[in-house]
PDB file of C-alpha atoms in Angstrom:
ATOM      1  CA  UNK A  26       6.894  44.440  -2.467  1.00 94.00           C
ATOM      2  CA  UNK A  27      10.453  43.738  -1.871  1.00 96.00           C
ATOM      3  CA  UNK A  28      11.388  40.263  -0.788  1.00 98.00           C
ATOM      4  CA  UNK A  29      15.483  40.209  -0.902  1.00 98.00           C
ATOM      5  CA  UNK A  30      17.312  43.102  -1.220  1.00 98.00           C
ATOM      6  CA  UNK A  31      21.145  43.183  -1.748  1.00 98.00           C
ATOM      7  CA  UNK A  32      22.985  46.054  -0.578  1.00 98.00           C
ATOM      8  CA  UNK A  33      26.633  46.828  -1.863  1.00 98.00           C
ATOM      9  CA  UNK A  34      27.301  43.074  -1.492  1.00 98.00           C
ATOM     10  CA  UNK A  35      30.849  41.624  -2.387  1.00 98.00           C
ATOM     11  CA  UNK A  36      31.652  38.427  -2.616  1.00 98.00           C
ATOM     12  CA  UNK A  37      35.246  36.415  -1.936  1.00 97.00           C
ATOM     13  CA  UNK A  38      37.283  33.279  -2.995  1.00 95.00           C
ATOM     14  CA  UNK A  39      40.001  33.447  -0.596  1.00 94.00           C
ATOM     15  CA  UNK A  40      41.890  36.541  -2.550  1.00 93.00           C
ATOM     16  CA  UNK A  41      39.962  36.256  -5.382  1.00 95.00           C
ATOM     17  CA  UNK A  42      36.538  38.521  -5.729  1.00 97.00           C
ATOM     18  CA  UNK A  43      33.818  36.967  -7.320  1.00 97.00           C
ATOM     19  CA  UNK A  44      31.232  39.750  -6.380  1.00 98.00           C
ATOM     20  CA  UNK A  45      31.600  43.335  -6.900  1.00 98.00           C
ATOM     21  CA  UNK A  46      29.063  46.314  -5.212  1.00 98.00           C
ATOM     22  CA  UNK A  47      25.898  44.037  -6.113  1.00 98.00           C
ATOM     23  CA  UNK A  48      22.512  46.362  -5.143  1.00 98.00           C
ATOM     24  CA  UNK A  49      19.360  44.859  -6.410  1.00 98.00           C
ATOM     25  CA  UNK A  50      15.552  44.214  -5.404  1.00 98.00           C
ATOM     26  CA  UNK A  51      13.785  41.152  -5.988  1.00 98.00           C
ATOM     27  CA  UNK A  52      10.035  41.206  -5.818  1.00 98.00           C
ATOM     28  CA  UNK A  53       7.745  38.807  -4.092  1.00 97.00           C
ATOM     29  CA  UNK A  54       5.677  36.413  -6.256  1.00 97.00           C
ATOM     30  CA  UNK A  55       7.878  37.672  -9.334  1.00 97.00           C
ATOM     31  CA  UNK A  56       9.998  35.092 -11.376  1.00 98.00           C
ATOM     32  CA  UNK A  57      13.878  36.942 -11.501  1.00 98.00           C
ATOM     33  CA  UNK A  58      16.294  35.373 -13.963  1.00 98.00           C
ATOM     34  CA  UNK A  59      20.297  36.235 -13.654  1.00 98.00           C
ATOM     35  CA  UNK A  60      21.635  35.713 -17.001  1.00 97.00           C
ATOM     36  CA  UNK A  61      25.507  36.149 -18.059  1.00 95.00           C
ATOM     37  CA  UNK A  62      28.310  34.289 -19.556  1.00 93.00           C
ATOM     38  CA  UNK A  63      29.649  31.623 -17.870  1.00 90.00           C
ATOM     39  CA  UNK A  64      31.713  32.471 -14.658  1.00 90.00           C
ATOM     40  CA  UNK A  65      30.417  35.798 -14.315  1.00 94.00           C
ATOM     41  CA  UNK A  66      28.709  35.086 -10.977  1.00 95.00           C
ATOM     42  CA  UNK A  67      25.200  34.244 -11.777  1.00 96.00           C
ATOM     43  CA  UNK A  68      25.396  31.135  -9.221  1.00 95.00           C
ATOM     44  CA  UNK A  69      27.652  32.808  -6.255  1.00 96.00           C
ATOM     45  CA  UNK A  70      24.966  35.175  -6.528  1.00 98.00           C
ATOM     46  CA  UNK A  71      21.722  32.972  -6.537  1.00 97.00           C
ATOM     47  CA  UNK A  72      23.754  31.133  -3.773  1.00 96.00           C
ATOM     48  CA  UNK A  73      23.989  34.044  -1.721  1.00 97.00           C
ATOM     49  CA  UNK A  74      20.696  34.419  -0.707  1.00 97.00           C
ATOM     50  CA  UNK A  75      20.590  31.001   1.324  1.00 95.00           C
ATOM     51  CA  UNK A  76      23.829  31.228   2.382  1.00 96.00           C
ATOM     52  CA  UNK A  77      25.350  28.237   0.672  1.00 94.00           C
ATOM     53  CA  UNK A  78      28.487  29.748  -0.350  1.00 94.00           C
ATOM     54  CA  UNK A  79      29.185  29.876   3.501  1.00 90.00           C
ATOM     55  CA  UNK A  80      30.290  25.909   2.934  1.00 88.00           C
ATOM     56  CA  UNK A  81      32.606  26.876   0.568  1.00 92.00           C
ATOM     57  CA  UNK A  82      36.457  27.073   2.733  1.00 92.00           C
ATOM     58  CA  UNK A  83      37.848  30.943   3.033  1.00 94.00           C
ATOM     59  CA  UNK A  84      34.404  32.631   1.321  1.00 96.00           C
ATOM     60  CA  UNK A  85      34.437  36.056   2.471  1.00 96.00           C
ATOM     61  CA  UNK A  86      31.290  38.145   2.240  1.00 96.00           C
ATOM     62  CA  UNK A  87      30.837  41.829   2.785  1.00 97.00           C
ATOM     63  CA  UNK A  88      27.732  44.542   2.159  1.00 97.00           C
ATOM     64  CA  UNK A  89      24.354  42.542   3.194  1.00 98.00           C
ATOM     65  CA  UNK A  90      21.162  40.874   1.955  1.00 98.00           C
ATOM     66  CA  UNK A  91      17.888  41.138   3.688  1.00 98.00           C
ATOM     67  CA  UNK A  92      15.116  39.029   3.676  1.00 97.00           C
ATOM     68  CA  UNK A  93      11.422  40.569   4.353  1.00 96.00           C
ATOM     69  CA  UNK A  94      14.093  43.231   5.793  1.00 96.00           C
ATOM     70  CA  UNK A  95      16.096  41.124   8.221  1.00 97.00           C
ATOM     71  CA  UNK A  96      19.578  40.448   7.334  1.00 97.00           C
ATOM     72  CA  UNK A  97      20.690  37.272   6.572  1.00 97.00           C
ATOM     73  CA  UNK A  98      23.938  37.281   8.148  1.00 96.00           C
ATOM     74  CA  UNK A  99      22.814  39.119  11.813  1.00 95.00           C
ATOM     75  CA  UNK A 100      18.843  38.084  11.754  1.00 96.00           C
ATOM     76  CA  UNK A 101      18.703  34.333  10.535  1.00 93.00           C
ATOM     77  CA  UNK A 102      19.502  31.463  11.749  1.00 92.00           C
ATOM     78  CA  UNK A 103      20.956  29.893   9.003  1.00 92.00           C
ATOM     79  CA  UNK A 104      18.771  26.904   9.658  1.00 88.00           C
ATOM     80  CA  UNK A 105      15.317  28.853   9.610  1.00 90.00           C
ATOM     81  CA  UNK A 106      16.795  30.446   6.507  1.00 94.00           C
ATOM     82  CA  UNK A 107      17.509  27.492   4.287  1.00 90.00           C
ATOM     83  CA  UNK A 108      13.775  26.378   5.509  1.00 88.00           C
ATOM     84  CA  UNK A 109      12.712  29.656   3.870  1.00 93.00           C
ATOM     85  CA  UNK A 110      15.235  29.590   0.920  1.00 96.00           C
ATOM     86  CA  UNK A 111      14.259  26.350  -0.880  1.00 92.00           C
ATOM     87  CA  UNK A 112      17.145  25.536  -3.601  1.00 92.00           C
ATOM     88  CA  UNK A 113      16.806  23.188  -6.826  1.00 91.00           C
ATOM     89  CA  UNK A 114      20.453  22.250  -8.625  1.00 88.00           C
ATOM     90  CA  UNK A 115      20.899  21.687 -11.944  1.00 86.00           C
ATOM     91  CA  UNK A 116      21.125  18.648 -11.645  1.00 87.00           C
ATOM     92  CA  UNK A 117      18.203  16.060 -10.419  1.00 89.00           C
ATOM     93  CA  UNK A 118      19.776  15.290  -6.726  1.00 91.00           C
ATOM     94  CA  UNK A 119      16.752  12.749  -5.615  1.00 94.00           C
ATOM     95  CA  UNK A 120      17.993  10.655  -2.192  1.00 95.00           C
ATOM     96  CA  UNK A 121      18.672   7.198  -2.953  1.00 96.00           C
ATOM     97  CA  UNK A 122      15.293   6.439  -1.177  1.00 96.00           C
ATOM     98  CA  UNK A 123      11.902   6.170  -1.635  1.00 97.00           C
ATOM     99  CA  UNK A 124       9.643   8.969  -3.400  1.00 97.00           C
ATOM    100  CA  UNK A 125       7.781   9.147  -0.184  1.00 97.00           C
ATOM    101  CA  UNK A 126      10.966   9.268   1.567  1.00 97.00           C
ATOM    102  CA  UNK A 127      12.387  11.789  -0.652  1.00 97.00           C
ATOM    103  CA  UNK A 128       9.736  13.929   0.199  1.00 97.00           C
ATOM    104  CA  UNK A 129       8.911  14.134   3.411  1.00 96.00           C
ATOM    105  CA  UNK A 130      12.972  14.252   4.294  1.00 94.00           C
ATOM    106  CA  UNK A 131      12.890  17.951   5.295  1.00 91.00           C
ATOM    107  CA  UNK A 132       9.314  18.216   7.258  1.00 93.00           C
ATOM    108  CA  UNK A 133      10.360  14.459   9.271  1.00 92.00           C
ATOM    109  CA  UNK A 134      14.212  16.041   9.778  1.00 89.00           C
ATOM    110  CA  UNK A 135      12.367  18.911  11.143  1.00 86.00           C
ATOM    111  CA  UNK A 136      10.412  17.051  14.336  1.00 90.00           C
ATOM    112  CA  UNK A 137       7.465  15.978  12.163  1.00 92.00           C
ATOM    113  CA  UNK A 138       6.466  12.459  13.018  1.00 92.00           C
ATOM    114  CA  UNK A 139       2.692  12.303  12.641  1.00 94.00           C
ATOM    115  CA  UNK A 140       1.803  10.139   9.495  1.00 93.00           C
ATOM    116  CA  UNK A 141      -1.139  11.642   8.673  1.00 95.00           C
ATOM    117  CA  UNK A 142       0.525  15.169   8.738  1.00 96.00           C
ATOM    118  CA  UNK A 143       3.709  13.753   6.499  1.00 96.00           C
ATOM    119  CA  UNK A 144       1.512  12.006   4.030  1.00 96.00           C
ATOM    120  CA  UNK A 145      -0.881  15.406   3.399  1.00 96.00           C
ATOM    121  CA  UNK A 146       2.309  17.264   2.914  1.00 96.00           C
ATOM    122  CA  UNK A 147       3.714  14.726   0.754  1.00 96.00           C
ATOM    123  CA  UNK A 148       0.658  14.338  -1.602  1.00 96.00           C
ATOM    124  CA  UNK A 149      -0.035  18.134  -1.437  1.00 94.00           C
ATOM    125  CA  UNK A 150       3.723  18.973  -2.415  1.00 94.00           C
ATOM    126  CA  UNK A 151       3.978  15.859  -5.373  1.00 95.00           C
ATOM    127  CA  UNK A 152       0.715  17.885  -6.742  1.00 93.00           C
ATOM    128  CA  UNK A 153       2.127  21.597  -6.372  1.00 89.00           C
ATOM    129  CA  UNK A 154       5.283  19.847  -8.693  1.00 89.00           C
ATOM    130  CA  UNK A 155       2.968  18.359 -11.161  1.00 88.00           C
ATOM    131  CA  UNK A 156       4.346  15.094 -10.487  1.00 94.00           C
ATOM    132  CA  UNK A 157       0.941  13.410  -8.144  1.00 96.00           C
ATOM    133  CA  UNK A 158      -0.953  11.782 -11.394  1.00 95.00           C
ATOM    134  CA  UNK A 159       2.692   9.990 -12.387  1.00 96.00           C
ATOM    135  CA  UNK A 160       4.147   8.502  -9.098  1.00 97.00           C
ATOM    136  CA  UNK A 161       0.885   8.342  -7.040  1.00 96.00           C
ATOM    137  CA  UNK A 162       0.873   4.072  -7.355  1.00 97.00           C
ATOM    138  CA  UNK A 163       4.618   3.729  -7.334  1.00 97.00           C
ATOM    139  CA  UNK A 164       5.570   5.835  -3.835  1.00 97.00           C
ATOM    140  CA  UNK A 165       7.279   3.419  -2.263  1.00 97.00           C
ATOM    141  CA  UNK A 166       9.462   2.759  -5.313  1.00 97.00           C
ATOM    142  CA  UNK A 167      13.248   4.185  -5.486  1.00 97.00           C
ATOM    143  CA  UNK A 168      13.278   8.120  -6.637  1.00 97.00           C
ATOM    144  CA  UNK A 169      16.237   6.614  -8.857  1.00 96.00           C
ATOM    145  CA  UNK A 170      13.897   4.808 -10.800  1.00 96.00           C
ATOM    146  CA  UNK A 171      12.382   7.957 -12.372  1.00 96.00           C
ATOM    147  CA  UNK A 172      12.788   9.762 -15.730  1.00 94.00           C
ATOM    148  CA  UNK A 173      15.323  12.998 -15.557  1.00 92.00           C
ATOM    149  CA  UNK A 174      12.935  15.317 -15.515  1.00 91.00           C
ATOM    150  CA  UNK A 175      10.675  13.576 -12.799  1.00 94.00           C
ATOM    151  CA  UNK A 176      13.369  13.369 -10.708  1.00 95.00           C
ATOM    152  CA  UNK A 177      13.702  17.118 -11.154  1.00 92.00           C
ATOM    153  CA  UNK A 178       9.870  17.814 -10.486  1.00 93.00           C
ATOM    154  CA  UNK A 179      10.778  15.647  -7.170  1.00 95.00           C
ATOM    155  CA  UNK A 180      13.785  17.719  -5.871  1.00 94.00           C
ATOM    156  CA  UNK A 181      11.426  20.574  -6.596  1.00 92.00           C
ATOM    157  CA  UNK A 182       8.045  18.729  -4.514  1.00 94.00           C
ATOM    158  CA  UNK A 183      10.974  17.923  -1.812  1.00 94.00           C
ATOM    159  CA  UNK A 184      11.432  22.009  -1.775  1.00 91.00           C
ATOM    160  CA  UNK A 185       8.141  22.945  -1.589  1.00 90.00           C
ATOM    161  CA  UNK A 186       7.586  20.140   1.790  1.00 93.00           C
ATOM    162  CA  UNK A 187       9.435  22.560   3.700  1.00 89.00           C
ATOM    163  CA  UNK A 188       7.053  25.427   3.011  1.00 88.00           C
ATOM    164  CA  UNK A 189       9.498  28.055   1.726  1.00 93.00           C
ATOM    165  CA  UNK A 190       8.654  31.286   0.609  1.00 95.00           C
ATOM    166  CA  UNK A 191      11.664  31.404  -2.044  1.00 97.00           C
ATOM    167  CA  UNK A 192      12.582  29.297  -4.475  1.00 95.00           C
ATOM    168  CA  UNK A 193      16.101  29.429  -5.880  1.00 96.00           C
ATOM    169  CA  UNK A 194      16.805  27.659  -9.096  1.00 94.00           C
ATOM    170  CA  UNK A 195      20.478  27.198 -10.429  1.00 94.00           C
ATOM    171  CA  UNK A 196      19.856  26.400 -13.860  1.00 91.00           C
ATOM    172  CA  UNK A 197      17.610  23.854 -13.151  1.00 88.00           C
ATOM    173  CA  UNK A 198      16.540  22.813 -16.650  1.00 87.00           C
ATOM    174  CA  UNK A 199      19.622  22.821 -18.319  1.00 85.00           C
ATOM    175  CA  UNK A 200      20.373  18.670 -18.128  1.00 81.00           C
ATOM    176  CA  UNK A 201      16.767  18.093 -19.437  1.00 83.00           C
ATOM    177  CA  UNK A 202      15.339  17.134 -22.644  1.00 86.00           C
ATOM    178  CA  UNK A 203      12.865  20.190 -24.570  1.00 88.00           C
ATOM    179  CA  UNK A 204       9.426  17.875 -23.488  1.00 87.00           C
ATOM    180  CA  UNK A 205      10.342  18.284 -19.461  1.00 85.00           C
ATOM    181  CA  UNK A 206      11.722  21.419 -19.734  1.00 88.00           C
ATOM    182  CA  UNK A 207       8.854  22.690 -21.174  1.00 89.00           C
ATOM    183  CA  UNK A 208       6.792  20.883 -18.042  1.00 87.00           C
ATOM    184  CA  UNK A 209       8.964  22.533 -15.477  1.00 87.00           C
ATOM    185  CA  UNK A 210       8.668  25.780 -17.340  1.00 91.00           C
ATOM    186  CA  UNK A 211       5.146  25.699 -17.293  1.00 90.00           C
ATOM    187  CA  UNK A 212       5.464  24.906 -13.228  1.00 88.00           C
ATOM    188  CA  UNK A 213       7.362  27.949 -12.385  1.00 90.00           C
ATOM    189  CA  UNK A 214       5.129  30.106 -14.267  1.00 92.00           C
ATOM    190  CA  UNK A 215       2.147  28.114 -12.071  1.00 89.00           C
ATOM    191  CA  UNK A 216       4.196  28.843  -8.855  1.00 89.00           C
ATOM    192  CA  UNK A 217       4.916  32.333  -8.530  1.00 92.00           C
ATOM    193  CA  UNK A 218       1.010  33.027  -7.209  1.00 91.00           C
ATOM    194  CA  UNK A 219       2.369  31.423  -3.883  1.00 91.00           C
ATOM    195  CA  UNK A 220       6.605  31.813  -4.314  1.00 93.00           C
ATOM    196  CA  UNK A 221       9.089  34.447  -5.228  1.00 97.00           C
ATOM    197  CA  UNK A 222      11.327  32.601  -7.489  1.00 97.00           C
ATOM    198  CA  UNK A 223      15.352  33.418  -8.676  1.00 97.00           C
ATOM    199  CA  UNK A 224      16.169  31.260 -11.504  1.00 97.00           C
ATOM    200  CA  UNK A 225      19.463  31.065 -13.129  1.00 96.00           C
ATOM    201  CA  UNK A 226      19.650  30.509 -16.942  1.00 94.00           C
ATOM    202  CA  UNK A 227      22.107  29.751 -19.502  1.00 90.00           C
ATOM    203  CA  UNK A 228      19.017  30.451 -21.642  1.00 90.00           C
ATOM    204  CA  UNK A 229      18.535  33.942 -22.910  1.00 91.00           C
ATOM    205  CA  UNK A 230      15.024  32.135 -24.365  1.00 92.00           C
ATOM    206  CA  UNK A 231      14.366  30.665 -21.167  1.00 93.00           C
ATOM    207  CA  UNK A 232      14.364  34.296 -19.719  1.00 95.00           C
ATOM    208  CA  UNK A 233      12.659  36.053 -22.267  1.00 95.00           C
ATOM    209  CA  UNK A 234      10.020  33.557 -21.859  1.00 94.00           C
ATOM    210  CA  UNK A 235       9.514  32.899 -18.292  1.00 94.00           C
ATOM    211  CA  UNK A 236      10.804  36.230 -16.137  1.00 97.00           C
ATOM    212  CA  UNK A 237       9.127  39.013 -14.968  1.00 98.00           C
ATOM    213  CA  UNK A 238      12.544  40.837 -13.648  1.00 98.00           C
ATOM    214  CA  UNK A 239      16.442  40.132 -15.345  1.00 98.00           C
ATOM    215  CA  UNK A 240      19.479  40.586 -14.110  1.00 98.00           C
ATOM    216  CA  UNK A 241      22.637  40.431 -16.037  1.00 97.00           C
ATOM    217  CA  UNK A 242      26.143  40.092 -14.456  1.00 97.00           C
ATOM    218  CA  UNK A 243      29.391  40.221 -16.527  1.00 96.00           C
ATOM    219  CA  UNK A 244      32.597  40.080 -14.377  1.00 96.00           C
ATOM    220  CA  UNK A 245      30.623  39.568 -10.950  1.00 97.00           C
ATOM    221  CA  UNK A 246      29.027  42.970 -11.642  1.00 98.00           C
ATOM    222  CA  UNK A 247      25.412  43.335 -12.123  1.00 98.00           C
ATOM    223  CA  UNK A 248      25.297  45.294 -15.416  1.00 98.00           C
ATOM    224  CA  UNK A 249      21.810  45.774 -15.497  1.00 97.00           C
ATOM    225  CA  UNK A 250      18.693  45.109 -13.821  1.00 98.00           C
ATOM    226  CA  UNK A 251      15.207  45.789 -15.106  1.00 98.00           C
ATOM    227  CA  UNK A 252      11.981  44.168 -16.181  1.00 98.00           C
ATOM    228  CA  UNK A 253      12.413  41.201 -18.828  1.00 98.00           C
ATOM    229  CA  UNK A 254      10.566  42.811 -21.324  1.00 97.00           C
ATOM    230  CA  UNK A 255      12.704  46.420 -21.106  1.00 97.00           C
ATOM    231  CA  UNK A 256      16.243  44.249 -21.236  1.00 97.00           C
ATOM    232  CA  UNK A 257      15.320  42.575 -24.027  1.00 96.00           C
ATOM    233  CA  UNK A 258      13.953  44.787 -26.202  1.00 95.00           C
ATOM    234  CA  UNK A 259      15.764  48.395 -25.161  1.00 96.00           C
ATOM    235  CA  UNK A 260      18.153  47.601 -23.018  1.00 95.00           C
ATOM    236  CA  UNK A 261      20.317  50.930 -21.423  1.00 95.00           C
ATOM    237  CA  UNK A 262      23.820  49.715 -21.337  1.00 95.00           C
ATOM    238  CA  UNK A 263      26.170  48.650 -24.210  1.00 94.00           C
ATOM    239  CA  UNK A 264      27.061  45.602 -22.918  1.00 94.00           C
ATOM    240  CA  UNK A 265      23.724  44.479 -22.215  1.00 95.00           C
ATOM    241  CA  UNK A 266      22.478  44.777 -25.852  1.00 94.00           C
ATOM    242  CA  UNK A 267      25.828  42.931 -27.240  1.00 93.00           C
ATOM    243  CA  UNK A 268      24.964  40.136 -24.729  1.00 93.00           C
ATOM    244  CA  UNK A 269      21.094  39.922 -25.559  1.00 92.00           C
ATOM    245  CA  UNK A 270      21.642  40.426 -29.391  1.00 88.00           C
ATOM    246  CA  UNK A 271      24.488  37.037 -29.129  1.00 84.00           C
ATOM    247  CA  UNK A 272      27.225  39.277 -30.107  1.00 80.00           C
ATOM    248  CA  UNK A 273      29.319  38.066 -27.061  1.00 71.00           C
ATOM    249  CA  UNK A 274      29.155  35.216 -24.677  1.00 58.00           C
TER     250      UNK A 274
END
């Protein structure tokens, strides 16, 4: 089943066009990576699809992405839609609060003020991001006070409190050392029974290993699209198989 769907979808800087004709299907409860050199347009893309570029002074968008076949510019409220869209950055942005706090942010923002309520959605998110059996005694400590990549698995646990259905992930592993990337890994893999997740990926590795669906983009154009498997192994375009085989990027 179809979850986002971008139709001829361009994308502007002020004059300068990031995006060109993107058409593409991402699946529900399927990991998609976007791979590409750097620049190409792997994060304008993956921002997109919560509308975050719309921050960004004189962005420009034109063609359309549905969610669950509503568009996101004419059928969302861009509120509702970030509350759907959950986003992780690459790098670990905890609040300079408590874990608890740090948690709970998005569900007590949202009208939430029932303590029994917050704290079930706190301890049920902290255990969806693997992170319960480490910061369970220590809640009410600063999320500053945690490793890297426990600070990660909390702006990930601070995602999932707002019950999306999407996860994005702009290269979310790519400050952390090889022992918690392997732990997040190992997370998103766990997640995709209940999320549809869009990861960008410096790592060709990372995608090989983790994706069911890749994209690549060179130039803001999406090259090629296919199952993970298929565009690493026989990949249809040129440019594609130099990029997969490290002969450019």
């Amino acid at each position: 089943m179809v979850k986002i769907k971008t139709t001829n979808y361009n994308l502007f800087y002020g004059l300068k066009q990031a995006l060109f004709d993107i058409n593409m299907d991402i699946y529900k409860n399927k990991i998609t990576a976007i791979i590409g050199p750097s620049g190409c347009g792997k994060s304008t893309l993956l921002r997109s699809f919560n509308r975050m570029n719309d921050l960004i002074d004189g962005v420009k968008a034109k063609g359309d992405i549905f969610i669950d076949d509503k568009s996101i510019y004419k059928d969302w409220d861009v509120v509702e839609l970030r509350r759907k869209v959950g986003m992780v950055f690459q790098k670990p942005n905890p609040f300079p609060k408590s874990i608890f706090d740090n948690v709970i942010y998005g569900p007590r923002t949202s009208g939430i003020k029932d303590k029994r309520k917050l704290n079930d959605i706190m301890e049920k998110s902290l255990k969806q991001a693997a992170l319960w059996d480490e910061v369970k005694d220590i809640l009410r400590q600063s999320a500053m006070s945690l490793s890297g990549g426990q600070q990660q698995r909390l702006c990930i646990a601070r995602a999932f409190a707002v019950k999306p259905e999407i996860i994005l992930m702009d290269e979310a592993t790519s400050s952390l050392d090889p022992i918690s990337t392997a732990k997040i890994e190992e997370l998103i893999l766990e997640l995709k029974k209940d999320y549809t997740i869009v990861v960008v990926t410096h790592s060709m590795q990372q995608a090989a290993r983790m994706s069911d669906y890749t994209a690549l983009l060179y130039l803001g154009k999406l090259i090629e699209y296919d199952k993970t498997e298929k565009i690493f192994t026989s990949p249809s375009n040129e440019i594609t198989k130099n990029y997969v085989t490290g002969r450019f990027g």
